[in-house]
């Protein structure tokens, strides 16, 4: 099966050795995604809801590049640095996935790679193929 690596253009992707997303066949895996803007700055500083919204937009962009859409998402994982933010992050997730209803996990971690990052989200999608 052919493999398609999708890059966000972030300078740390080749350093760390990862892709924003990888598609193999009908399956798309989107790496942990944060609230970075096109220029690499962190958006929504201090606001977990806004960061989740931006992370989900970044995930949607990666899915689109892989030939998938949010409606193809079957699994998400949300990482928060403060478990008290679960409702704000959950609200952003629900605004996108309320009708799609992927399997999902939300858990707290001690920190992310930058102290301003409050949320990181991963997604997996299966693209329906005609056949």
PDB file of C-alpha atoms in Angstrom:
ATOM      1  CA  UNK A   1       0.000   0.000   0.000  1.00  0.00           C
ATOM      2  CA  UNK A   2       1.195   3.491  -0.777  1.00  0.00           C
ATOM      3  CA  UNK A   3       2.084   5.777   2.095  1.00  0.00           C
ATOM      4  CA  UNK A   4       1.423   9.525   2.012  1.00  0.00           C
ATOM      5  CA  UNK A   5       3.174  11.757   4.553  1.00  0.00           C
ATOM      6  CA  UNK A   6       1.553  15.148   5.133  1.00  0.00           C
ATOM      7  CA  UNK A   7       3.647  17.968   6.557  1.00  0.00           C
ATOM      8  CA  UNK A   8       2.397  21.102   8.277  1.00  0.00           C
ATOM      9  CA  UNK A   9       5.657  22.798   7.370  1.00  0.00           C
ATOM     10  CA  UNK A  10       6.686  23.099  11.014  1.00  0.00           C
ATOM     11  CA  UNK A  11      10.490  23.318  11.281  1.00  0.00           C
ATOM     12  CA  UNK A  12      10.618  20.681  14.024  1.00  0.00           C
ATOM     13  CA  UNK A  13       9.016  17.907  11.907  1.00  0.00           C
ATOM     14  CA  UNK A  14      12.284  16.845  10.222  1.00  0.00           C
ATOM     15  CA  UNK A  15      14.249  17.350  13.454  1.00  0.00           C
ATOM     16  CA  UNK A  16      11.974  15.080  15.496  1.00  0.00           C
ATOM     17  CA  UNK A  17      11.213  12.831  12.533  1.00  0.00           C
ATOM     18  CA  UNK A  18       7.429  12.944  12.265  1.00  0.00           C
ATOM     19  CA  UNK A  19       4.632  14.017   9.940  1.00  0.00           C
ATOM     20  CA  UNK A  20       1.510  16.010  10.768  1.00  0.00           C
ATOM     21  CA  UNK A  21      -0.449  13.141   9.263  1.00  0.00           C
ATOM     22  CA  UNK A  22       0.182   9.842   7.529  1.00  0.00           C
ATOM     23  CA  UNK A  23      -2.229   8.099   5.184  1.00  0.00           C
ATOM     24  CA  UNK A  24      -1.877   4.433   4.325  1.00  0.00           C
ATOM     25  CA  UNK A  25      -4.729   3.051   2.273  1.00  0.00           C
ATOM     26  CA  UNK A  26      -7.999   4.308   3.724  1.00  0.00           C
ATOM     27  CA  UNK A  27      -6.544   5.108   7.167  1.00  0.00           C
ATOM     28  CA  UNK A  28      -5.280   8.544   8.179  1.00  0.00           C
ATOM     29  CA  UNK A  29      -3.409   9.130  11.438  1.00  0.00           C
ATOM     30  CA  UNK A  30      -3.074  12.765  12.549  1.00  0.00           C
ATOM     31  CA  UNK A  31      -0.285  13.410  15.051  1.00  0.00           C
ATOM     32  CA  UNK A  32      -0.771  15.340  18.253  1.00  0.00           C
ATOM     33  CA  UNK A  33      -1.850  18.786  17.118  1.00  0.00           C
ATOM     34  CA  UNK A  34      -1.750  22.036  19.057  1.00  0.00           C
ATOM     35  CA  UNK A  35      -3.079  25.556  18.585  1.00  0.00           C
ATOM     36  CA  UNK A  36      -0.354  26.831  16.317  1.00  0.00           C
ATOM     37  CA  UNK A  37      -1.084  29.425  13.670  1.00  0.00           C
ATOM     38  CA  UNK A  38       0.324  29.402  10.133  1.00  0.00           C
ATOM     39  CA  UNK A  39       3.455  31.222  11.316  1.00  0.00           C
ATOM     40  CA  UNK A  40       4.064  28.721  14.130  1.00  0.00           C
ATOM     41  CA  UNK A  41       2.946  30.972  16.975  1.00  0.00           C
ATOM     42  CA  UNK A  42       0.683  29.566  19.667  1.00  0.00           C
ATOM     43  CA  UNK A  43      -2.838  30.970  19.456  1.00  0.00           C
ATOM     44  CA  UNK A  44      -5.383  31.304  22.261  1.00  0.00           C
ATOM     45  CA  UNK A  45      -2.801  31.691  25.015  1.00  0.00           C
ATOM     46  CA  UNK A  46      -4.429  31.101  28.391  1.00  0.00           C
ATOM     47  CA  UNK A  47      -7.700  29.819  26.884  1.00  0.00           C
ATOM     48  CA  UNK A  48      -8.103  26.030  26.546  1.00  0.00           C
ATOM     49  CA  UNK A  49     -11.327  26.381  24.525  1.00  0.00           C
ATOM     50  CA  UNK A  50      -9.715  28.630  21.895  1.00  0.00           C
ATOM     51  CA  UNK A  51      -6.676  26.366  21.736  1.00  0.00           C
ATOM     52  CA  UNK A  52      -8.880  23.308  21.182  1.00  0.00           C
ATOM     53  CA  UNK A  53     -10.788  25.128  18.429  1.00  0.00           C
ATOM     54  CA  UNK A  54      -7.511  25.994  16.667  1.00  0.00           C
ATOM     55  CA  UNK A  55      -6.078  22.491  17.112  1.00  0.00           C
ATOM     56  CA  UNK A  56      -9.240  21.051  15.525  1.00  0.00           C
ATOM     57  CA  UNK A  57      -8.919  23.482  12.600  1.00  0.00           C
ATOM     58  CA  UNK A  58      -5.323  22.329  12.150  1.00  0.00           C
ATOM     59  CA  UNK A  59      -6.483  18.698  12.229  1.00  0.00           C
ATOM     60  CA  UNK A  60      -9.135  19.456   9.618  1.00  0.00           C
ATOM     61  CA  UNK A  61      -6.472  21.011   7.361  1.00  0.00           C
ATOM     62  CA  UNK A  62      -4.266  17.897   7.679  1.00  0.00           C
ATOM     63  CA  UNK A  63      -7.228  15.598   6.968  1.00  0.00           C
ATOM     64  CA  UNK A  64      -8.116  17.600   3.868  1.00  0.00           C
ATOM     65  CA  UNK A  65      -4.533  17.331   2.612  1.00  0.00           C
ATOM     66  CA  UNK A  66      -4.810  13.553   3.102  1.00  0.00           C
ATOM     67  CA  UNK A  67      -8.067  13.352   1.141  1.00  0.00           C
ATOM     68  CA  UNK A  68     -10.210  12.911   4.261  1.00  0.00           C
ATOM     69  CA  UNK A  69     -12.630  15.040   6.240  1.00  0.00           C
ATOM     70  CA  UNK A  70     -13.790  15.460   9.808  1.00  0.00           C
ATOM     71  CA  UNK A  71     -16.731  13.152   9.056  1.00  0.00           C
ATOM     72  CA  UNK A  72     -14.197  10.331   8.468  1.00  0.00           C
ATOM     73  CA  UNK A  73     -12.746  10.613  11.997  1.00  0.00           C
ATOM     74  CA  UNK A  74     -13.239   7.464  14.074  1.00  0.00           C
ATOM     75  CA  UNK A  75     -10.954   8.224  17.057  1.00  0.00           C
ATOM     76  CA  UNK A  76      -9.663  11.284  18.904  1.00  0.00           C
ATOM     77  CA  UNK A  77      -7.402  11.737  21.892  1.00  0.00           C
ATOM     78  CA  UNK A  78      -7.306  15.011  23.805  1.00  0.00           C
ATOM     79  CA  UNK A  79      -4.474  15.884  26.155  1.00  0.00           C
ATOM     80  CA  UNK A  80      -4.895  18.784  28.588  1.00  0.00           C
ATOM     81  CA  UNK A  81      -2.379  20.213  31.027  1.00  0.00           C
ATOM     82  CA  UNK A  82      -5.143  21.065  33.507  1.00  0.00           C
ATOM     83  CA  UNK A  83      -7.968  18.561  33.968  1.00  0.00           C
ATOM     84  CA  UNK A  84     -10.201  21.451  35.092  1.00  0.00           C
ATOM     85  CA  UNK A  85     -10.230  22.485  31.396  1.00  0.00           C
ATOM     86  CA  UNK A  86     -11.981  19.266  30.350  1.00  0.00           C
ATOM     87  CA  UNK A  87     -15.365  20.933  29.840  1.00  0.00           C
ATOM     88  CA  UNK A  88     -13.961  23.774  27.718  1.00  0.00           C
ATOM     89  CA  UNK A  89     -11.981  21.363  25.556  1.00  0.00           C
ATOM     90  CA  UNK A  90     -14.923  18.958  25.427  1.00  0.00           C
ATOM     91  CA  UNK A  91     -17.213  21.777  24.273  1.00  0.00           C
ATOM     92  CA  UNK A  92     -14.890  22.603  21.358  1.00  0.00           C
ATOM     93  CA  UNK A  93     -14.659  18.894  20.477  1.00  0.00           C
ATOM     94  CA  UNK A  94     -18.443  18.546  20.654  1.00  0.00           C
ATOM     95  CA  UNK A  95     -18.983  21.520  18.358  1.00  0.00           C
ATOM     96  CA  UNK A  96     -17.029  19.665  15.670  1.00  0.00           C
ATOM     97  CA  UNK A  97     -17.905  16.030  16.412  1.00  0.00           C
ATOM     98  CA  UNK A  98     -21.397  16.145  17.992  1.00  0.00           C
ATOM     99  CA  UNK A  99     -22.979  14.282  15.054  1.00  0.00           C
ATOM    100  CA  UNK A 100     -19.880  12.281  14.038  1.00  0.00           C
ATOM    101  CA  UNK A 101     -19.282  10.806  17.507  1.00  0.00           C
ATOM    102  CA  UNK A 102     -15.786   9.253  17.214  1.00  0.00           C
ATOM    103  CA  UNK A 103     -14.402   7.100  19.994  1.00  0.00           C
ATOM    104  CA  UNK A 104     -12.597   9.586  22.206  1.00  0.00           C
ATOM    105  CA  UNK A 105     -10.306   9.898  25.191  1.00  0.00           C
ATOM    106  CA  UNK A 106      -9.493  13.004  27.242  1.00  0.00           C
ATOM    107  CA  UNK A 107      -6.697  12.902  29.783  1.00  0.00           C
ATOM    108  CA  UNK A 108      -4.432  15.202  31.733  1.00  0.00           C
ATOM    109  CA  UNK A 109      -0.686  15.320  31.202  1.00  0.00           C
ATOM    110  CA  UNK A 110       1.901  17.138  33.299  1.00  0.00           C
ATOM    111  CA  UNK A 111       2.881  19.473  30.444  1.00  0.00           C
ATOM    112  CA  UNK A 112       3.304  19.890  26.713  1.00  0.00           C
ATOM    113  CA  UNK A 113       6.403  21.042  24.812  1.00  0.00           C
ATOM    114  CA  UNK A 114       5.719  24.749  25.430  1.00  0.00           C
ATOM    115  CA  UNK A 115       4.247  26.090  28.671  1.00  0.00           C
ATOM    116  CA  UNK A 116       1.686  28.155  26.720  1.00  0.00           C
ATOM    117  CA  UNK A 117       0.230  24.989  25.164  1.00  0.00           C
ATOM    118  CA  UNK A 118      -2.799  23.817  27.128  1.00  0.00           C
ATOM    119  CA  UNK A 119      -4.269  21.282  24.685  1.00  0.00           C
ATOM    120  CA  UNK A 120      -3.038  18.727  22.168  1.00  0.00           C
ATOM    121  CA  UNK A 121      -5.395  16.592  20.060  1.00  0.00           C
ATOM    122  CA  UNK A 122      -4.783  13.497  17.920  1.00  0.00           C
ATOM    123  CA  UNK A 123      -7.192  12.038  15.367  1.00  0.00           C
ATOM    124  CA  UNK A 124      -7.569   8.893  13.301  1.00  0.00           C
ATOM    125  CA  UNK A 125      -9.815   8.653  10.261  1.00  0.00           C
ATOM    126  CA  UNK A 126     -10.964   5.957   7.904  1.00  0.00           C
ATOM    127  CA  UNK A 127     -11.853   7.233   4.451  1.00  0.00           C
ATOM    128  CA  UNK A 128     -14.765   5.504   2.798  1.00  0.00           C
ATOM    129  CA  UNK A 129     -13.631   4.227  -0.557  1.00  0.00           C
ATOM    130  CA  UNK A 130     -15.889   3.330  -3.430  1.00  0.00           C
ATOM    131  CA  UNK A 131     -15.433  -0.136  -4.628  1.00  0.00           C
TER     132      UNK A 131
END
